[in-house]
């Protein structure tokens, strides 16, 4: 049941990440164009790897969905070991996936792409990771809340009062 919750939460987060990716591109479009005008050779070499654009752009939605599902299942595994409640678990999980995946993956490209682009991708990756972590944590908890464990003190009080009521009658 836990993996089903993670799968559904990840699927929803992956779908929302598609929209976030489009919003990210629109937000940074002017920055990208300014950098392209300042460094045309670096950009032509970088984007040459991604041609034809229609091929990889048409499949990015699938990658976003798969990443969301993968992170949702990972959250299901780590759920009990993450500190805090819903919101804090989501932020913590987002920081973990950023620190383990996004940050090193972007920094290793520092020598290949302009430094400004690296900084931009690091910040965008942090925003994406925090967003995915929060969405997964909130959806995961909202789907089927965990059963609350009744403390032994409360349980013994209920049992004792019930026993006392039965013996009086």
mmCIF file of C-alpha atoms in Angstrom:
data_model
loop_
_atom_site.group_PDB
_atom_site.id
_atom_site.type_symbol
_atom_site.label_atom_id
_atom_site.label_comp_id
_atom_site.label_asym_id
_atom_site.label_seq_id
_atom_site.Cartn_x
_atom_site.Cartn_y
_atom_site.Cartn_z
ATOM 1 C CA UNK A 1 0.000 0.000 0.000
ATOM 2 C CA UNK A 2 2.885 2.339 0.781
ATOM 3 C CA UNK A 3 4.367 1.974 -2.716
ATOM 4 C CA UNK A 4 0.972 2.606 -4.272
ATOM 5 C CA UNK A 5 0.777 5.853 -2.314
ATOM 6 C CA UNK A 6 4.292 6.734 -3.460
ATOM 7 C CA UNK A 7 3.482 5.847 -7.056
ATOM 8 C CA UNK A 8 0.329 7.988 -7.104
ATOM 9 C CA UNK A 9 2.045 10.897 -5.322
ATOM 10 C CA UNK A 10 4.977 10.672 -7.737
ATOM 11 C CA UNK A 11 2.675 10.502 -10.749
ATOM 12 C CA UNK A 12 0.905 13.673 -9.622
ATOM 13 C CA UNK A 13 4.219 15.401 -8.860
ATOM 14 C CA UNK A 14 5.593 14.361 -12.262
ATOM 15 C CA UNK A 15 2.545 15.819 -13.999
ATOM 16 C CA UNK A 16 2.923 19.081 -12.109
ATOM 17 C CA UNK A 17 6.652 19.096 -12.913
ATOM 18 C CA UNK A 18 5.808 19.188 -16.606
ATOM 19 C CA UNK A 19 3.981 22.453 -16.014
ATOM 20 C CA UNK A 20 6.813 23.715 -13.826
ATOM 21 C CA UNK A 21 9.320 22.944 -16.602
ATOM 22 C CA UNK A 22 7.311 25.010 -19.078
ATOM 23 C CA UNK A 23 7.008 27.845 -16.549
ATOM 24 C CA UNK A 24 10.738 27.605 -15.849
ATOM 25 C CA UNK A 25 11.585 27.883 -19.531
ATOM 26 C CA UNK A 26 9.308 30.901 -19.960
ATOM 27 C CA UNK A 27 10.734 32.554 -16.821
ATOM 28 C CA UNK A 28 14.349 32.081 -17.853
ATOM 29 C CA UNK A 29 13.851 32.604 -21.577
ATOM 30 C CA UNK A 30 15.102 36.211 -21.506
ATOM 31 C CA UNK A 31 18.131 35.178 -19.475
ATOM 32 C CA UNK A 32 18.899 32.367 -21.932
ATOM 33 C CA UNK A 33 18.552 34.703 -24.910
ATOM 34 C CA UNK A 34 20.783 37.344 -23.294
ATOM 35 C CA UNK A 35 23.440 34.755 -22.565
ATOM 36 C CA UNK A 36 23.139 33.387 -26.087
ATOM 37 C CA UNK A 37 23.754 36.864 -27.506
ATOM 38 C CA UNK A 38 26.820 37.314 -25.290
ATOM 39 C CA UNK A 39 28.292 33.839 -25.922
ATOM 40 C CA UNK A 40 26.980 32.546 -29.266
ATOM 41 C CA UNK A 41 29.741 29.947 -29.739
ATOM 42 C CA UNK A 42 29.203 28.341 -26.305
ATOM 43 C CA UNK A 43 25.485 28.118 -26.872
ATOM 44 C CA UNK A 44 25.733 26.721 -30.376
ATOM 45 C CA UNK A 45 28.027 23.967 -29.080
ATOM 46 C CA UNK A 46 25.784 23.231 -26.086
ATOM 47 C CA UNK A 47 22.494 23.034 -27.934
ATOM 48 C CA UNK A 48 24.004 21.102 -30.850
ATOM 49 C CA UNK A 49 23.758 18.056 -28.575
ATOM 50 C CA UNK A 50 19.987 18.440 -28.382
ATOM 51 C CA UNK A 51 19.140 18.527 -32.072
ATOM 52 C CA UNK A 52 16.687 17.746 -33.479
ATOM 53 C CA UNK A 53 14.821 19.584 -30.722
ATOM 54 C CA UNK A 54 11.438 18.159 -31.649
ATOM 55 C CA UNK A 55 12.702 14.665 -30.821
ATOM 56 C CA UNK A 56 13.842 15.250 -27.248
ATOM 57 C CA UNK A 57 11.273 17.935 -26.414
ATOM 58 C CA UNK A 58 8.453 15.568 -27.317
ATOM 59 C CA UNK A 59 9.781 13.012 -24.833
ATOM 60 C CA UNK A 60 10.605 15.298 -21.900
ATOM 61 C CA UNK A 61 7.102 14.948 -20.473
ATOM 62 C CA UNK A 62 7.679 11.210 -20.186
ATOM 63 C CA UNK A 63 10.997 11.766 -18.405
ATOM 64 C CA UNK A 64 9.333 14.185 -15.957
ATOM 65 C CA UNK A 65 6.612 11.620 -15.221
ATOM 66 C CA UNK A 66 9.133 8.820 -14.674
ATOM 67 C CA UNK A 67 11.256 11.004 -12.401
ATOM 68 C CA UNK A 68 8.165 11.900 -10.378
ATOM 69 C CA UNK A 69 7.168 8.237 -10.013
ATOM 70 C CA UNK A 70 10.723 7.216 -9.088
ATOM 71 C CA UNK A 71 10.930 9.940 -6.437
ATOM 72 C CA UNK A 72 7.459 9.027 -5.135
ATOM 73 C CA UNK A 73 8.519 5.414 -4.611
ATOM 74 C CA UNK A 74 11.777 6.576 -3.013
ATOM 75 C CA UNK A 75 9.767 8.800 -0.661
ATOM 76 C CA UNK A 76 7.647 5.786 0.286
ATOM 77 C CA UNK A 77 10.817 3.944 1.296
ATOM 78 C CA UNK A 78 12.308 6.876 3.226
ATOM 79 C CA UNK A 79 9.055 8.208 4.726
ATOM 80 C CA UNK A 80 9.537 6.893 8.257
ATOM 81 C CA UNK A 81 13.168 7.983 8.463
ATOM 82 C CA UNK A 82 12.567 11.581 7.319
ATOM 83 C CA UNK A 83 12.275 14.099 10.162
ATOM 84 C CA UNK A 84 9.205 16.205 10.835
ATOM 85 C CA UNK A 85 5.648 16.120 9.588
ATOM 86 C CA UNK A 86 4.221 16.540 6.069
ATOM 87 C CA UNK A 87 5.651 19.917 5.088
ATOM 88 C CA UNK A 88 9.046 19.396 6.732
ATOM 89 C CA UNK A 89 9.332 15.854 5.312
ATOM 90 C CA UNK A 90 8.693 17.277 1.837
ATOM 91 C CA UNK A 91 11.293 20.028 2.165
ATOM 92 C CA UNK A 92 13.844 17.614 3.609
ATOM 93 C CA UNK A 93 13.178 15.071 0.851
ATOM 94 C CA UNK A 94 13.459 17.806 -1.792
ATOM 95 C CA UNK A 95 16.823 18.871 -0.393
ATOM 96 C CA UNK A 96 18.025 15.264 -0.407
ATOM 97 C CA UNK A 97 17.108 14.665 -4.057
ATOM 98 C CA UNK A 98 18.657 18.003 -5.007
ATOM 99 C CA UNK A 99 21.885 17.349 -3.082
ATOM 100 C CA UNK A 100 22.267 13.813 -4.409
ATOM 101 C CA UNK A 101 21.021 14.238 -7.971
ATOM 102 C CA UNK A 102 20.479 17.736 -9.287
ATOM 103 C CA UNK A 103 23.433 19.543 -7.727
ATOM 104 C CA UNK A 104 26.237 17.103 -8.617
ATOM 105 C CA UNK A 105 24.730 16.479 -12.043
ATOM 106 C CA UNK A 106 24.745 20.180 -12.829
ATOM 107 C CA UNK A 107 28.069 21.052 -11.248
ATOM 108 C CA UNK A 108 29.912 18.385 -13.242
ATOM 109 C CA UNK A 109 28.930 20.291 -16.384
ATOM 110 C CA UNK A 110 30.539 23.493 -15.098
ATOM 111 C CA UNK A 111 33.543 23.052 -17.388
ATOM 112 C CA UNK A 112 31.354 22.438 -20.427
ATOM 113 C CA UNK A 113 28.848 25.269 -20.189
ATOM 114 C CA UNK A 114 29.016 28.921 -19.142
ATOM 115 C CA UNK A 115 29.139 29.493 -15.371
ATOM 116 C CA UNK A 116 26.042 31.679 -15.443
ATOM 117 C CA UNK A 117 24.080 28.826 -16.988
ATOM 118 C CA UNK A 118 25.370 26.438 -14.323
ATOM 119 C CA UNK A 119 24.220 28.766 -11.530
ATOM 120 C CA UNK A 120 20.845 29.177 -13.220
ATOM 121 C CA UNK A 121 20.415 25.405 -13.536
ATOM 122 C CA UNK A 122 21.482 24.844 -9.911
ATOM 123 C CA UNK A 123 18.853 27.309 -8.668
ATOM 124 C CA UNK A 124 16.192 25.917 -11.007
ATOM 125 C CA UNK A 125 17.072 22.386 -9.882
ATOM 126 C CA UNK A 126 16.685 23.388 -6.236
ATOM 127 C CA UNK A 127 13.272 24.910 -6.914
ATOM 128 C CA UNK A 128 12.180 21.827 -8.881
ATOM 129 C CA UNK A 129 13.414 19.428 -6.192
ATOM 130 C CA UNK A 130 11.731 21.320 -3.359
ATOM 131 C CA UNK A 131 8.519 21.486 -5.377
ATOM 132 C CA UNK A 132 8.566 17.756 -6.118
ATOM 133 C CA UNK A 133 9.407 16.921 -2.493
ATOM 134 C CA UNK A 134 6.552 19.039 -1.159
ATOM 135 C CA UNK A 135 3.974 17.729 -3.619
ATOM 136 C CA UNK A 136 4.951 14.111 -2.998
ATOM 137 C CA UNK A 137 4.894 14.528 0.788
ATOM 138 C CA UNK A 138 1.532 16.290 0.835
ATOM 139 C CA UNK A 139 -0.163 13.906 -1.599
ATOM 140 C CA UNK A 140 1.389 10.859 0.092
ATOM 141 C CA UNK A 141 -0.034 11.896 3.467
ATOM 142 C CA UNK A 142 -3.403 12.994 2.090
ATOM 143 C CA UNK A 143 -4.148 9.773 0.208
ATOM 144 C CA UNK A 144 -4.296 7.422 3.165
ATOM 145 C CA UNK A 145 -3.197 8.904 6.464
ATOM 146 C CA UNK A 146 -1.242 6.525 8.648
ATOM 147 C CA UNK A 147 -3.192 4.935 11.484
ATOM 148 C CA UNK A 148 -2.493 6.695 14.739
ATOM 149 C CA UNK A 149 -0.974 4.511 17.395
ATOM 150 C CA UNK A 150 -2.822 4.793 20.671
ATOM 151 C CA UNK A 151 -0.424 5.249 23.544
ATOM 152 C CA UNK A 152 -0.380 2.631 26.269
ATOM 153 C CA UNK A 153 -1.468 5.164 28.911
ATOM 154 C CA UNK A 154 -4.599 6.130 26.995
ATOM 155 C CA UNK A 155 -5.336 2.514 26.173
ATOM 156 C CA UNK A 156 -4.960 1.401 29.800
ATOM 157 C CA UNK A 157 -7.182 4.290 30.952
ATOM 158 C CA UNK A 158 -9.907 3.282 28.502
ATOM 159 C CA UNK A 159 -9.668 -0.373 29.488
ATOM 160 C CA UNK A 160 -9.691 0.402 33.215
ATOM 161 C CA UNK A 161 -12.658 2.799 32.938
ATOM 162 C CA UNK A 162 -14.551 0.276 30.825
ATOM 163 C CA UNK A 163 -13.821 -2.450 33.396
ATOM 164 C CA UNK A 164 -14.917 -0.150 36.229
ATOM 165 C CA UNK A 165 -18.173 0.659 34.420
ATOM 166 C CA UNK A 166 -18.916 -3.037 33.860
ATOM 167 C CA UNK A 167 -18.263 -4.010 37.476
ATOM 168 C CA UNK A 168 -20.614 -1.257 38.771
ATOM 169 C CA UNK A 169 -23.498 -2.540 36.694
#
